[in-house]
PDB file of C-alpha atoms in Angstrom:
ATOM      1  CA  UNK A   1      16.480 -49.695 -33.391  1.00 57.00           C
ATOM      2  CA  UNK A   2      17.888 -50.860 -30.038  1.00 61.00           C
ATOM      3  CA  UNK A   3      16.145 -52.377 -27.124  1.00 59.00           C
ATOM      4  CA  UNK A   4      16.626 -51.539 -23.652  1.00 61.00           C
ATOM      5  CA  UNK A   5      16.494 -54.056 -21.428  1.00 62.00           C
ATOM      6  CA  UNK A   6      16.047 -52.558 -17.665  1.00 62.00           C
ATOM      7  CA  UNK A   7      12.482 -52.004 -16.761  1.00 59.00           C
ATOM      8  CA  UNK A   8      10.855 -48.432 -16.271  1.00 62.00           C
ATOM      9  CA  UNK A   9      10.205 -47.638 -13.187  1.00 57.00           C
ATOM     10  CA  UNK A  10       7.499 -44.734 -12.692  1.00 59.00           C
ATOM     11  CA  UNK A  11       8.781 -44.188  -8.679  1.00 58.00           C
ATOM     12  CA  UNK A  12      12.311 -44.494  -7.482  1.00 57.00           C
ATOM     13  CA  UNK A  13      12.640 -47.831  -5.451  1.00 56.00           C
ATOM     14  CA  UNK A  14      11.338 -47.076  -1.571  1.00 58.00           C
ATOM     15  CA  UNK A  15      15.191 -46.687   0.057  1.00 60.00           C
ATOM     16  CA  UNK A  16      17.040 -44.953  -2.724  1.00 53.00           C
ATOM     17  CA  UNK A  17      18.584 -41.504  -1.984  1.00 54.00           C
ATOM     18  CA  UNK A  18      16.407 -38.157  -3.079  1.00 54.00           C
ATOM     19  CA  UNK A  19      18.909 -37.899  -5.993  1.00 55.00           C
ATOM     20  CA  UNK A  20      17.778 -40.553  -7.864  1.00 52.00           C
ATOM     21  CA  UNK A  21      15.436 -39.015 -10.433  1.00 53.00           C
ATOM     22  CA  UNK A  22      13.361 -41.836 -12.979  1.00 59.00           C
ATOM     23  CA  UNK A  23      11.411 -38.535 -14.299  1.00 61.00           C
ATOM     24  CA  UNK A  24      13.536 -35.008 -14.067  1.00 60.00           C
ATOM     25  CA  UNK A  25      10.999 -33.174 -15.484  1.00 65.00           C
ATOM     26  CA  UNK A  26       8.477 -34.425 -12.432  1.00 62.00           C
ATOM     27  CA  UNK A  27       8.636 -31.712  -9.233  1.00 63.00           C
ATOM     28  CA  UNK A  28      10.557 -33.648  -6.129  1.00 65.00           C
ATOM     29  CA  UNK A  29       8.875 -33.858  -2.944  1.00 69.00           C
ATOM     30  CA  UNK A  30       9.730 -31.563  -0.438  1.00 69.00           C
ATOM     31  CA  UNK A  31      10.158 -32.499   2.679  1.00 66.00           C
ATOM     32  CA  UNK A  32       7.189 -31.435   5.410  1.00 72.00           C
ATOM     33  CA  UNK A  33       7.711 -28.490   7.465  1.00 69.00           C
ATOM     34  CA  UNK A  34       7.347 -29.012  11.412  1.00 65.00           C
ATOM     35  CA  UNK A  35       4.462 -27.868  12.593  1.00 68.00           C
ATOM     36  CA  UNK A  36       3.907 -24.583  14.533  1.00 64.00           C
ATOM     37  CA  UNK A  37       1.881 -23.298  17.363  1.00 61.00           C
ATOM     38  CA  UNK A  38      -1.075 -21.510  16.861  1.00 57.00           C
ATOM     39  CA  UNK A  39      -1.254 -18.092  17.235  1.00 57.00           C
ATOM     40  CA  UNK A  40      -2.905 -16.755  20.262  1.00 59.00           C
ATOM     41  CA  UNK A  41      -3.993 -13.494  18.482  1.00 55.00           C
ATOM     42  CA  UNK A  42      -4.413 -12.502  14.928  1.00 55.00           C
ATOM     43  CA  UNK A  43      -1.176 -11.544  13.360  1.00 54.00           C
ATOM     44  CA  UNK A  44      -0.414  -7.735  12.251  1.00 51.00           C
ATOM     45  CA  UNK A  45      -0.593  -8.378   8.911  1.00 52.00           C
ATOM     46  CA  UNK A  46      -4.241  -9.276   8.864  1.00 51.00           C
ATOM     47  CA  UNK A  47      -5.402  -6.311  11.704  1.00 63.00           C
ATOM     48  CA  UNK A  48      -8.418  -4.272  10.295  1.00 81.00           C
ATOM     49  CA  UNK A  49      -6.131  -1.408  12.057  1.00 80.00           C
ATOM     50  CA  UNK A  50      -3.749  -1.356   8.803  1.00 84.00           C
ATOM     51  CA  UNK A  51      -7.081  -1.269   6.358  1.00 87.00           C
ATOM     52  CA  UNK A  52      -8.516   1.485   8.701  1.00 86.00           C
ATOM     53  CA  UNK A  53      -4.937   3.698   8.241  1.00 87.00           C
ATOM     54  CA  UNK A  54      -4.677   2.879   4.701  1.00 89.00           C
ATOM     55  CA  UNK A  55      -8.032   4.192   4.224  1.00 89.00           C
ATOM     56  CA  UNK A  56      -7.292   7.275   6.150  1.00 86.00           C
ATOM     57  CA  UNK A  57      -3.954   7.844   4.548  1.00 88.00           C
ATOM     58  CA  UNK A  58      -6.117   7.800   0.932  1.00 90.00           C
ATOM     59  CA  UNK A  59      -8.350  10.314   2.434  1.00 87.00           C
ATOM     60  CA  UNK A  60      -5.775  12.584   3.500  1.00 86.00           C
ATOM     61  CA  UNK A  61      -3.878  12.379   0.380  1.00 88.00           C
ATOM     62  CA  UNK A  62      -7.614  12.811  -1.642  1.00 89.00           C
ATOM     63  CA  UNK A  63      -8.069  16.059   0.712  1.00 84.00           C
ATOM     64  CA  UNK A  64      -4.630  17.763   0.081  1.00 85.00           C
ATOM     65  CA  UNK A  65      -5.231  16.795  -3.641  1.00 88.00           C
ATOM     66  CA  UNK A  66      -7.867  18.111  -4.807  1.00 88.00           C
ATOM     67  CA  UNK A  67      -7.567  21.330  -2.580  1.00 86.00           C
ATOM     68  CA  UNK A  68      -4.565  22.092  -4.609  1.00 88.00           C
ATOM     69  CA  UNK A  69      -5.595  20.276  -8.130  1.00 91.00           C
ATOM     70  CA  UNK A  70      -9.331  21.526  -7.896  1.00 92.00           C
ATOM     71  CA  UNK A  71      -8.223  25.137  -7.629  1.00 92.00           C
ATOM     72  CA  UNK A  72      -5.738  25.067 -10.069  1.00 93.00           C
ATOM     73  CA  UNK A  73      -7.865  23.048 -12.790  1.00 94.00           C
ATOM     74  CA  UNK A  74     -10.787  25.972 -11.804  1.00 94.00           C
ATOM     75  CA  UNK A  75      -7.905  28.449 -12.938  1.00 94.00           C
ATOM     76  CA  UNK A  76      -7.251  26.549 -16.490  1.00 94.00           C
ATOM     77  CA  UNK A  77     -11.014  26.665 -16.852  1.00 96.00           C
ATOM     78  CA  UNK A  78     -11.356  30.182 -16.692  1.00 94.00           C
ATOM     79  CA  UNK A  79      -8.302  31.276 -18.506  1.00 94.00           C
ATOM     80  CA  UNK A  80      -9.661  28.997 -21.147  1.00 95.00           C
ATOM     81  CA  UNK A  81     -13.315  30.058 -21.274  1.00 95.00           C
ATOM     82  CA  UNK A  82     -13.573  32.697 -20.079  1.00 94.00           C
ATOM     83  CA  UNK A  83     -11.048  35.496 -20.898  1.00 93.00           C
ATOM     84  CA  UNK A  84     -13.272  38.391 -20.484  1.00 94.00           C
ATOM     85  CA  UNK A  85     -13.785  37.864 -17.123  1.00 94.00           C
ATOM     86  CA  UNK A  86      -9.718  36.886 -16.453  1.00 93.00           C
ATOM     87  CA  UNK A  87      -8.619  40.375 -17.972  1.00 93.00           C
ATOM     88  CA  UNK A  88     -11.129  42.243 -16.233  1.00 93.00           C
ATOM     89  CA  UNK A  89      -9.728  44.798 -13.744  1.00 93.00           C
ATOM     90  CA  UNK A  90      -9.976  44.530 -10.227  1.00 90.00           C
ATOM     91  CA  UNK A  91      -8.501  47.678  -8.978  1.00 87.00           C
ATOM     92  CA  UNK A  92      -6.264  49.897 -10.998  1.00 87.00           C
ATOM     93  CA  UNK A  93      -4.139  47.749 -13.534  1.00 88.00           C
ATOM     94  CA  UNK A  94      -4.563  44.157 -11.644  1.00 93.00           C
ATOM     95  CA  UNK A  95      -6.626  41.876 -13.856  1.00 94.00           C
ATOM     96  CA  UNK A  96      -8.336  39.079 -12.359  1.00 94.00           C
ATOM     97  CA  UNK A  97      -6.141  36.150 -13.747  1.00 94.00           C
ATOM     98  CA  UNK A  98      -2.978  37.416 -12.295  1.00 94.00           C
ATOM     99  CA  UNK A  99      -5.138  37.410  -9.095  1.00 94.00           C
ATOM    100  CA  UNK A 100      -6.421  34.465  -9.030  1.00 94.00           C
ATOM    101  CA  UNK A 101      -2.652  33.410 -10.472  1.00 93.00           C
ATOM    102  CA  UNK A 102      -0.954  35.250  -6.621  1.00 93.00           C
ATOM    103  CA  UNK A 103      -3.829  33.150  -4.682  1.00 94.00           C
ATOM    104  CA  UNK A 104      -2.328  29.688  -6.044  1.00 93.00           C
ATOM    105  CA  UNK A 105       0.349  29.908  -3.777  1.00 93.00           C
ATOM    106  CA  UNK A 106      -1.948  30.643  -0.285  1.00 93.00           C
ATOM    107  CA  UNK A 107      -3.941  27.485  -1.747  1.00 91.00           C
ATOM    108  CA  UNK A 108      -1.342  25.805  -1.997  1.00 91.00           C
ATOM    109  CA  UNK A 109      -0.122  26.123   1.355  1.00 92.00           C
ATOM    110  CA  UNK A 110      -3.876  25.461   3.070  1.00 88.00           C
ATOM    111  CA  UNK A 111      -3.306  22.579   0.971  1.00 89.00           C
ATOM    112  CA  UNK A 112      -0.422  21.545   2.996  1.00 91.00           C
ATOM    113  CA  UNK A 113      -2.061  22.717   6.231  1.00 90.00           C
ATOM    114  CA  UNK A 114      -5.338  20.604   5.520  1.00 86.00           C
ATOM    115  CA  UNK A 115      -2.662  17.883   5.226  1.00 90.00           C
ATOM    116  CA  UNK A 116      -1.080  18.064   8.128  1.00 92.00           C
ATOM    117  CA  UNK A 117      -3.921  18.362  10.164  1.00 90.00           C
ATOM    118  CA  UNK A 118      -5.883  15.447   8.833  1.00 87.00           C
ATOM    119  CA  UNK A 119      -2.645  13.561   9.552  1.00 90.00           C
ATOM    120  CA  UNK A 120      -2.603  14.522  12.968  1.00 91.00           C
ATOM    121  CA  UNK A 121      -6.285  13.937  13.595  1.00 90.00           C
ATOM    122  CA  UNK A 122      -6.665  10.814  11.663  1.00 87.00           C
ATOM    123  CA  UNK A 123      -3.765   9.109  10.058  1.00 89.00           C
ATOM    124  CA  UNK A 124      -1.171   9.239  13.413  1.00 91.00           C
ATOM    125  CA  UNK A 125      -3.393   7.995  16.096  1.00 91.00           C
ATOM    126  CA  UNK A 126      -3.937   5.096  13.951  1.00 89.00           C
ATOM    127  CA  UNK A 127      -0.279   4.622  13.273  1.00 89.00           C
ATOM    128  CA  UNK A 128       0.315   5.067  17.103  1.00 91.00           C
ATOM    129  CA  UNK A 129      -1.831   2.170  17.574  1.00 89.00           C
ATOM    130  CA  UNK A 130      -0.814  -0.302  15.096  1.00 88.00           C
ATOM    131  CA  UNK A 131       2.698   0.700  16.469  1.00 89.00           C
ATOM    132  CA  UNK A 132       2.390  -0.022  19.984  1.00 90.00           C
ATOM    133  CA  UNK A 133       0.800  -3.104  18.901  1.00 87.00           C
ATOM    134  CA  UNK A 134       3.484  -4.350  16.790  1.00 86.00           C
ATOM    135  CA  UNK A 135       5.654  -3.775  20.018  1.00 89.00           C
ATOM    136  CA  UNK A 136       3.692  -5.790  21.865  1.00 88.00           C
ATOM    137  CA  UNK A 137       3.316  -8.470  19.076  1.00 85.00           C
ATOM    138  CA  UNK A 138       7.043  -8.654  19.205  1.00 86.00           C
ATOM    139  CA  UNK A 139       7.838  -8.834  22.807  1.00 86.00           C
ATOM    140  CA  UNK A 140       5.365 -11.636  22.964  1.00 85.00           C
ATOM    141  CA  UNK A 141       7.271 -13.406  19.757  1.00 82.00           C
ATOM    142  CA  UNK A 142      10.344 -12.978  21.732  1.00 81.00           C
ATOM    143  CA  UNK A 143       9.389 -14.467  25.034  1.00 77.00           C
ATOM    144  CA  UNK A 144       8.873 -17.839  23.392  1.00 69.00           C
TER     145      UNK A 144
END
């Protein structure tokens, strides 16, 4: 068994150079970061505008969704359970499923209208907005 002589020392000694490490397993100290001005207004990142457009983005997408989804799931369901009713005639030699089958693709389509529109009435103005104010945000950053 040997004996090691030099003392432990928990810290390095007050002027030694940030290389010195007693403990490398310890984190080092970083050094502080200057300090910065306070913000005059909130930052973008933190605007209820951007929770108010997510929210109407998730509605719009919900809308388009289940116009499209919903119809076609009502379609399974009735191929499924009832079959009388899908072979049924409506005039001469169109059954009812292949109907209902041609009217996927206009419901598809309002789908994408209904979509559209909710984007233009809801989604963009709030896009607009967060827009212009991310504009002014960074002309403001830039005249410091």
């Amino acid at each position: 068994m040997s004996f090691d002589p030099s003392p432990s020392y928990p810290y390095p000694p007050p002027e030694s150079s940030p290389s010195y490490d007693t403990y490398p397993w310890q984190p080092q100290q970083q050094p502080e970061a200057p300090e910065r001005r306070p913000q005059r207004h909130t930052a973008l990142g933190h605007h209820s505008d951007l929770r108010v457009l997510r929210s109407a983005y998730r509605w719009q997408r919900r809308v388009a969704t289940l116009t499209a989804l919903g119809y076609f799931t009502l379609f399974l369901i009735l191929s499924a359970f009832a079959p009388s009713f899908m072979t049924s005639t409506v005039t001469d030699g169109l059954p009812t499923g292949l109907l209902l089958a041609l009217i996927q693709v206009p419901v598809t389509w309002l789908a994408i209208a209904l979509y559209e529109q909710t984007a233009r009435r809801r989604v963009d103005p709030i896009a607009d907005r967060i827009r212009k104010q991310a504009e002014l945000d960074a002309k403001r950053e830039g005249a410091r």
